[in-house]
Short mmCIF file of N, CA and C in Angstrom, two decimals:
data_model
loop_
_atom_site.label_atom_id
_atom_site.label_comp_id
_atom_site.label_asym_id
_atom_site.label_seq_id
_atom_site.Cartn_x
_atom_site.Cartn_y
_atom_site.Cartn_z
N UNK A 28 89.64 -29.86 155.15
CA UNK A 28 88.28 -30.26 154.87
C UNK A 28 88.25 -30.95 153.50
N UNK A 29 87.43 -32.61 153.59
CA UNK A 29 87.47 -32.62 151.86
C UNK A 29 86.13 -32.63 151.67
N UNK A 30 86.02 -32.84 150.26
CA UNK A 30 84.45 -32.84 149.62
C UNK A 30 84.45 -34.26 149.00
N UNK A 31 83.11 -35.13 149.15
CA UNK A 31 82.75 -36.00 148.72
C UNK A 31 81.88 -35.74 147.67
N UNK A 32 82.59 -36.65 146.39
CA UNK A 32 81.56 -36.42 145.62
C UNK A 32 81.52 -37.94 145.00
N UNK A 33 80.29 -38.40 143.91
CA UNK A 33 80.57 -39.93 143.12
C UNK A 33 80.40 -39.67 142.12
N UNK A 34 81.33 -39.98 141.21
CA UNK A 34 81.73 -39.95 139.83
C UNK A 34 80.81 -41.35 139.04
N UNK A 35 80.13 -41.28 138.05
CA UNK A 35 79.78 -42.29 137.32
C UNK A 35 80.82 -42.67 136.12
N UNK A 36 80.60 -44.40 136.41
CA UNK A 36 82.26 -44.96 135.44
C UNK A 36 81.67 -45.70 134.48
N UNK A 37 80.82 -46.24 135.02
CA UNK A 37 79.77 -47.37 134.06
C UNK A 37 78.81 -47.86 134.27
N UNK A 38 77.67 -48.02 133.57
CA UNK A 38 76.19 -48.92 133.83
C UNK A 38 76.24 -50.15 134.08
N UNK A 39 75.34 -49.91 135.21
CA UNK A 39 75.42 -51.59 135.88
C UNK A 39 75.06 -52.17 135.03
N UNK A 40 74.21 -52.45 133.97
CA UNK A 40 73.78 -53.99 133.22
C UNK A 40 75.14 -54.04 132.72
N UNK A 41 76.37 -53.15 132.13
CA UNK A 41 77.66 -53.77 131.88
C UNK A 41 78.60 -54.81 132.71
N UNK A 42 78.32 -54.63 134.15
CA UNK A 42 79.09 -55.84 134.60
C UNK A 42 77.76 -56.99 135.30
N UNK A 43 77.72 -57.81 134.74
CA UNK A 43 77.07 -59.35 135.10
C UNK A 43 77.38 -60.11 136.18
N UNK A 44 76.66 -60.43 136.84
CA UNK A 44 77.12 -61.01 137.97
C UNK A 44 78.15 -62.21 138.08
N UNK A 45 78.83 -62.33 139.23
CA UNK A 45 80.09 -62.67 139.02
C UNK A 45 81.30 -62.71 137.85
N UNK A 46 81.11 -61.91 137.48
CA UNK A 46 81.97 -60.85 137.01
C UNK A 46 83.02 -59.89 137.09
N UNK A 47 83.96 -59.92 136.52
CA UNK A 47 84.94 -58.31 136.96
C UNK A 47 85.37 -57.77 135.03
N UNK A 48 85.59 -56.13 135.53
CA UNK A 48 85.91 -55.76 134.39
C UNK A 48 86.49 -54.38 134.50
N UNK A 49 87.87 -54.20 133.83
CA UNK A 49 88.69 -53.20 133.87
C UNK A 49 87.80 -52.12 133.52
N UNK A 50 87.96 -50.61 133.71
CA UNK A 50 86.96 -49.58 133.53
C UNK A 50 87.47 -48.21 133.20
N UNK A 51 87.77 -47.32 132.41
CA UNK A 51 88.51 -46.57 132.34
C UNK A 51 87.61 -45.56 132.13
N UNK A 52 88.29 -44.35 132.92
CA UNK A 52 87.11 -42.57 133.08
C UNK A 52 87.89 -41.83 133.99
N UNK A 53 88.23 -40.35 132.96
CA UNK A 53 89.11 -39.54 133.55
C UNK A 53 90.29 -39.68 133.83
N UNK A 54 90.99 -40.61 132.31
CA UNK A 54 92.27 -40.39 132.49
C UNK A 54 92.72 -41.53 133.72
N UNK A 55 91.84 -42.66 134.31
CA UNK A 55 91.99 -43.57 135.58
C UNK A 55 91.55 -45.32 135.17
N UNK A 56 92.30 -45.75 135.80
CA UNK A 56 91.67 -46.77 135.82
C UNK A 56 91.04 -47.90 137.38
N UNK A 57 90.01 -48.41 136.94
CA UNK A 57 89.81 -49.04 138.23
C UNK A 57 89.22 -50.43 137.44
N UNK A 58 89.01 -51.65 138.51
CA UNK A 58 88.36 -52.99 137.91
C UNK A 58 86.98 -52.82 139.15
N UNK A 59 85.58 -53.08 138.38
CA UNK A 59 84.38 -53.30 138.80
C UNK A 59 84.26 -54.51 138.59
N UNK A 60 83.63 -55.37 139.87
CA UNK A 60 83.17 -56.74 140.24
C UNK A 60 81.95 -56.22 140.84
N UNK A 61 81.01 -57.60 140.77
CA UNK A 61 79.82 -57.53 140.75
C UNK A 61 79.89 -59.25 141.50
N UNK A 62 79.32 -59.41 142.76
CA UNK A 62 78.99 -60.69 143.55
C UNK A 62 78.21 -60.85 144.45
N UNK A 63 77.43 -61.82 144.40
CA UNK A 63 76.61 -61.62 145.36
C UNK A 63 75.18 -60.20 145.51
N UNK A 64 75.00 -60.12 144.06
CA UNK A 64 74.45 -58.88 143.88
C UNK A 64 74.90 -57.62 144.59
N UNK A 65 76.09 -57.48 145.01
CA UNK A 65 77.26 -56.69 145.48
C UNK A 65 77.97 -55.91 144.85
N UNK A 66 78.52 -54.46 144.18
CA UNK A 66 79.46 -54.30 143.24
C UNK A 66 80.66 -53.89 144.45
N UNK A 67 82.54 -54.27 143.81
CA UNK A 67 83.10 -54.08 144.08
C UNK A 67 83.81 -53.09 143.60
N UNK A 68 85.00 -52.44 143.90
CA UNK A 68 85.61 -51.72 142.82
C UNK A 68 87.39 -51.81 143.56
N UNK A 69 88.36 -52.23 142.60
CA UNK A 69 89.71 -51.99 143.32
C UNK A 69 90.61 -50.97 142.18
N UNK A 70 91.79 -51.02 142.54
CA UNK A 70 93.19 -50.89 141.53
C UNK A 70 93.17 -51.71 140.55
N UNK A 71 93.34 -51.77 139.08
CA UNK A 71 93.80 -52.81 138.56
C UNK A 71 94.94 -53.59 138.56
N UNK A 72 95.90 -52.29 139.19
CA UNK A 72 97.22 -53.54 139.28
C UNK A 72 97.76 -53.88 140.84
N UNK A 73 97.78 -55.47 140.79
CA UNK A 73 98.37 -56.21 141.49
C UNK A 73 99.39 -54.79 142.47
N UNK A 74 99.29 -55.00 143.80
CA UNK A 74 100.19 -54.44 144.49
C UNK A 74 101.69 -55.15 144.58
N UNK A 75 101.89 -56.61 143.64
CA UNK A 75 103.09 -57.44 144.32
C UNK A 75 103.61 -56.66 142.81
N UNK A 76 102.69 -57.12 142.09
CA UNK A 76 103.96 -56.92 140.46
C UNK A 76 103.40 -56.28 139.33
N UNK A 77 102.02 -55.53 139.51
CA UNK A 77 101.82 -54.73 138.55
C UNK A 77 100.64 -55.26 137.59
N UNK A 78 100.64 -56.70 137.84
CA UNK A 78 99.81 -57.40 137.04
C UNK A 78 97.87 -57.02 136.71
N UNK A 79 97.61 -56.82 135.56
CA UNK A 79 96.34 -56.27 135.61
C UNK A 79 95.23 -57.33 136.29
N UNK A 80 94.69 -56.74 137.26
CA UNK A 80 94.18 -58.16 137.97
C UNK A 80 92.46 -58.37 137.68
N UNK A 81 92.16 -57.96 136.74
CA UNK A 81 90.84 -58.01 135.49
C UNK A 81 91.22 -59.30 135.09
N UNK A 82 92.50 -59.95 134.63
CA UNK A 82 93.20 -60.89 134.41
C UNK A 82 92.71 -62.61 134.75
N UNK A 83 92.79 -61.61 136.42
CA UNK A 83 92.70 -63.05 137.60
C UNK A 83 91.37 -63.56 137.37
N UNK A 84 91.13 -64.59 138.09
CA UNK A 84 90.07 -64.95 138.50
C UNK A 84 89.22 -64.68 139.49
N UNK A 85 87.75 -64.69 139.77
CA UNK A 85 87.42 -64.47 141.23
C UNK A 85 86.65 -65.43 141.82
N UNK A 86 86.52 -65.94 142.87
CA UNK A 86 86.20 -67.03 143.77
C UNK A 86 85.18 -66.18 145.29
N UNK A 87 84.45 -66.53 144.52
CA UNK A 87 83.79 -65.72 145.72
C UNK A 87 83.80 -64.08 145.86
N UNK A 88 84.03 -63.79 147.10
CA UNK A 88 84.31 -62.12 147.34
C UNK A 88 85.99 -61.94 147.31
N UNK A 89 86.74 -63.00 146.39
CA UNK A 89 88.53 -63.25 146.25
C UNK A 89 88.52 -63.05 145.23
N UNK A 90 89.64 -62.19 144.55
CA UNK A 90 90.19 -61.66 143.41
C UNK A 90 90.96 -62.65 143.41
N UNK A 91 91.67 -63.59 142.45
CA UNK A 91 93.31 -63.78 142.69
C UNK A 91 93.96 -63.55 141.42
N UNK A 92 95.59 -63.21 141.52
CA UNK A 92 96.12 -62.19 140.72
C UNK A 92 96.53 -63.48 139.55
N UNK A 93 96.33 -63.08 138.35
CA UNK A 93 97.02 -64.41 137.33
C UNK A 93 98.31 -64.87 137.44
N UNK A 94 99.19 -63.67 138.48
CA UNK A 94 100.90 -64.13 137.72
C UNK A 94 100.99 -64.59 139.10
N UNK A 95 101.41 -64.47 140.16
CA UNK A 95 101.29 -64.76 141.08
C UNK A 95 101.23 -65.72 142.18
N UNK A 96 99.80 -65.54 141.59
CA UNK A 96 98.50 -66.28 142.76
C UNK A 96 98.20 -65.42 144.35
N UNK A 97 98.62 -64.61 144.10
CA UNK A 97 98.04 -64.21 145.43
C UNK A 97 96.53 -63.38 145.23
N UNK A 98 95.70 -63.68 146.83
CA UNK A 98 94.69 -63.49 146.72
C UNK A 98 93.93 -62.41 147.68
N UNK A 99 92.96 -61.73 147.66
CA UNK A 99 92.41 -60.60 147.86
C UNK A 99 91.53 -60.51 148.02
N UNK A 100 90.87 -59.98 149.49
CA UNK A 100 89.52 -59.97 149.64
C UNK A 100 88.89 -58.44 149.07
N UNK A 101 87.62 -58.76 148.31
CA UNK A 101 86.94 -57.75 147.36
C UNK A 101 87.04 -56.20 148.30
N UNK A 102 86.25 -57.12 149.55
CA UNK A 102 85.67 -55.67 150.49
C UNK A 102 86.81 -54.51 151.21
N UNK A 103 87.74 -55.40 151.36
CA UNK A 103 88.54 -54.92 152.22
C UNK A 103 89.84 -54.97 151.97
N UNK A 104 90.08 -55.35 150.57
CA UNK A 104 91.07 -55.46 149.90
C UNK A 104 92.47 -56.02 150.36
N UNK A 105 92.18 -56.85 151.88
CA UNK A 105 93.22 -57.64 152.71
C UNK A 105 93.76 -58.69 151.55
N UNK A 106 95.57 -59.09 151.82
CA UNK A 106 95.93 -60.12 151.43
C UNK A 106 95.54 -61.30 152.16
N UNK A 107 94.60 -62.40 151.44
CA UNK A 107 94.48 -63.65 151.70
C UNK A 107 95.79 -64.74 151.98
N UNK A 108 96.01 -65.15 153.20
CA UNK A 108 97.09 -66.36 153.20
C UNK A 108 98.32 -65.22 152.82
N UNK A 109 98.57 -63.95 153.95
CA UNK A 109 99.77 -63.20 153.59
C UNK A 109 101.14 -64.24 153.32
N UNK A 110 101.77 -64.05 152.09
CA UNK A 110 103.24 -64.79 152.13
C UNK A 110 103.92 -63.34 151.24
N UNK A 111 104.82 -63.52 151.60
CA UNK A 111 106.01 -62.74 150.33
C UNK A 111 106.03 -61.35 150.42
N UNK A 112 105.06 -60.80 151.78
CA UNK A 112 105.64 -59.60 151.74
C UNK A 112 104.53 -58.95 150.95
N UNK A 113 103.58 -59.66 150.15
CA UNK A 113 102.57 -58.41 149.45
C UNK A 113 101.96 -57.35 149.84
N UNK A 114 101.96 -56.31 149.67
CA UNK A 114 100.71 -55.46 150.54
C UNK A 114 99.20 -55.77 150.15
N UNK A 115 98.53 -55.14 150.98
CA UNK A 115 97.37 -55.11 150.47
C UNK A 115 96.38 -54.26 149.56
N UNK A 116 95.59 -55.02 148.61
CA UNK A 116 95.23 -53.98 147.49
C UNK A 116 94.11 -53.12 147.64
N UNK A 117 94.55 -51.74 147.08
CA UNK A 117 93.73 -50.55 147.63
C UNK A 117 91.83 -50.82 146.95
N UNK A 118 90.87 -50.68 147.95
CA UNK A 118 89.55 -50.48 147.24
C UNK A 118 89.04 -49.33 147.32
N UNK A 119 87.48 -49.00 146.74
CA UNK A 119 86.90 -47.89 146.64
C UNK A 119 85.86 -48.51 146.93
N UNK A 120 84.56 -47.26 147.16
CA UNK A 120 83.38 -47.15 147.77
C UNK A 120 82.77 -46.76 146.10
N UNK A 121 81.80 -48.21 146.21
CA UNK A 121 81.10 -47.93 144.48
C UNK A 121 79.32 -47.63 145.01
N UNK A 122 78.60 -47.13 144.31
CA UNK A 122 77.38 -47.34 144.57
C UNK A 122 76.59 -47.10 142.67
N UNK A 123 75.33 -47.97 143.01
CA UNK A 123 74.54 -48.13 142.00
C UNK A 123 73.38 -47.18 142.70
N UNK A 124 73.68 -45.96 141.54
CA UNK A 124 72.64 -44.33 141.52
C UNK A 124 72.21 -44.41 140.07
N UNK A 125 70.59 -44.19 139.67
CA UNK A 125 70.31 -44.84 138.31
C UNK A 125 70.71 -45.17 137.52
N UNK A 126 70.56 -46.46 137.87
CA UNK A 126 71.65 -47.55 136.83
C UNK A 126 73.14 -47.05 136.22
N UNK A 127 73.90 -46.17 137.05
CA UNK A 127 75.24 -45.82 136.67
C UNK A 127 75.51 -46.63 137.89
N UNK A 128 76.88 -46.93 137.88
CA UNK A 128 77.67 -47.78 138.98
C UNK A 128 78.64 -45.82 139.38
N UNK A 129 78.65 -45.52 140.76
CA UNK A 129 79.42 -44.58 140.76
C UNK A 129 80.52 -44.67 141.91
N UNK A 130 81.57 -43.76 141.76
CA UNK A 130 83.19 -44.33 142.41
C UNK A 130 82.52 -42.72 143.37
N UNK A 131 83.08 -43.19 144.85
CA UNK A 131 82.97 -42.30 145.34
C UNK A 131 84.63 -41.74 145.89
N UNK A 132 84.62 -40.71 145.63
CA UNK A 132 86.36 -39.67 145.37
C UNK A 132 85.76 -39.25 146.58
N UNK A 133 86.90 -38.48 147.26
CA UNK A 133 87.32 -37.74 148.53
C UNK A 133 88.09 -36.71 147.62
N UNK A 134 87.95 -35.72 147.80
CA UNK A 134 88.71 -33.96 147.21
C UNK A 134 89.05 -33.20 148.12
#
């Protein structure tokens, strides 16, 4: 059996729309994007090479990694245009609960 609970990481007026920004709470890190009046939340590092991908750029609901170039859809964290073997990068379930942005954990 697990328990759901959502952790608050940061206030939404901190990330601006189209936007991303590395986020650190509890010893963790994750990157919050904000699109489409949407927030996202992934890993910061690149699944190919580690690369902090706060780094990259984003294009839409696409992360892409700076060293790289490979690219990543926000929602579903699929590799865009799979080449080289990358996996795909892990996301989380964020929600905006008064004005905190919160990560929802599985325990």
């Amino acid at each position: 059996m697990s328990f759901v609970t959502y952790v608050p990481v940061v206030e939404a007026t901190e990330i601006a729309a189209g936007t991303m920004r590395k986020v650190d709470f509890d010893g963790r890190s994750i990157v919050v994007a904000k699109v489409e009046g949407a927030y996202f939340a992934f890993r910061p590092d690149c699944p190919h090479s580690g690369t902090n991908l706060a780094l990259g750029s984003l294009d839409g609901k696409v992360v892409e990694c700076p060293n790289h170039h490979f690219r990543f859809d926000l929602k579903t964290g699929k590799l865009i245009d799979p080449i080289g073997g990358c996996p795909d990068m892990a996301v989380f379930t964020i929600e905006e609960r008064d004005g905190m942005l919160c990560l929802k954990l599985e325990i």
